[in-house]
C-alpha angles and dihedrals in degrees: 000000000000099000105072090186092074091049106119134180133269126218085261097061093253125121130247141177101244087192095047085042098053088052105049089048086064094040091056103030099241141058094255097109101143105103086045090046097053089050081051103059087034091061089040086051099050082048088064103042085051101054089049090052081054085049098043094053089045095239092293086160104252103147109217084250095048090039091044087059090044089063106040089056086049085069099046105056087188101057134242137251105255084239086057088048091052103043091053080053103051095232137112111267092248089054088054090036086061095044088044085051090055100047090046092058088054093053087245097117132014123200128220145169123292120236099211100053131020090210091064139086123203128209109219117178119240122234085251084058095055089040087062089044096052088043087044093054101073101042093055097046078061107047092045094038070062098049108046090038112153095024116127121213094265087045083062096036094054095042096047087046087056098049090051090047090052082049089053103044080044079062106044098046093047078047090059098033085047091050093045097073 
């Protein structure tokens, strides 16, 4: 589904992606496709938002994941562990200790000691860190203002509601897979 000029009509009204449909039919043996379908132009969504967040902070080389901790950090002025980090993120600890490297190395972020407890580090964000946010903000209300162009605020609600139900059922299902073994 990369390609959006090839995205049609369907009798509903609603696009799809005819290319994306015709080989998924083959890939599953029917001509159900639509919850494939619909993994499919999430992830080509996601693909999209992405590349305009690369776009709206003028390829200033954040990864989402890097740019995702930086701003998590912008909203706690006393830090954060690395495992609280990484539990508000979703993602291991060795997976934030690497992104927190990184943006260490660029000035972004500095680690110190924590207060409460002599084992822990805590990730503050420099005031370099807050000055890319703050040049990084305007950009990207543009470039999603772009992107989500025509939507209505129930488009968005709705939109936002059914990408947070996928992430929980995501959940839930790793949870029971997790707790069947």
């Amino acid at each position: 589904m990369k390609d959006v000029h090839k995205i049609s009509t369907d009798s509903d009204g609603l696009l799809f992606d005819p290319q994306a449909r015709t080989a998924l039919a083959q890939f599953i043996g029917g001509d159900d496709t639509l919850a494939m379908e619909a993994a499919a132009a999430v992830r080509t969504a996601s693909h999209a938002i992405e590349r305009m967040r690369a776009q709206g902070s003028e390829n200033r080389g954040l990864s989402s994941g890097t740019l995702d901790v930086l701003l998590r950090l912008s909203t706690s002025p006393d830090g954060m562990t690395i495992g609280d980090l990484a539990k508000s993120a979703g993602v291991s600890s060795r997976n934030v200790t690497g992104l927190v490297d990184t943006l260490e190395r660029d000035g972004l972020v500095q680690r110190a000691p924590a207060p409460h407890d002599r084992r822990s580090v805590l990730a503050r964000i420099t005031p370099a860190g807050q000055e890319w946010i703050e040049n990084w903000r305007r950009p990207t209300q543009l470039a999603m203002g772009a992107i989500f162009r025509d939507f209505t605020p129930a488009d968005l609600a709705q939109l936002r509601h059914l990408c947070l139900r996928l992430a929980d059922n995501h959940h839930k299902l790793t949870e029971y897979l997790n707790g069947a073994r």
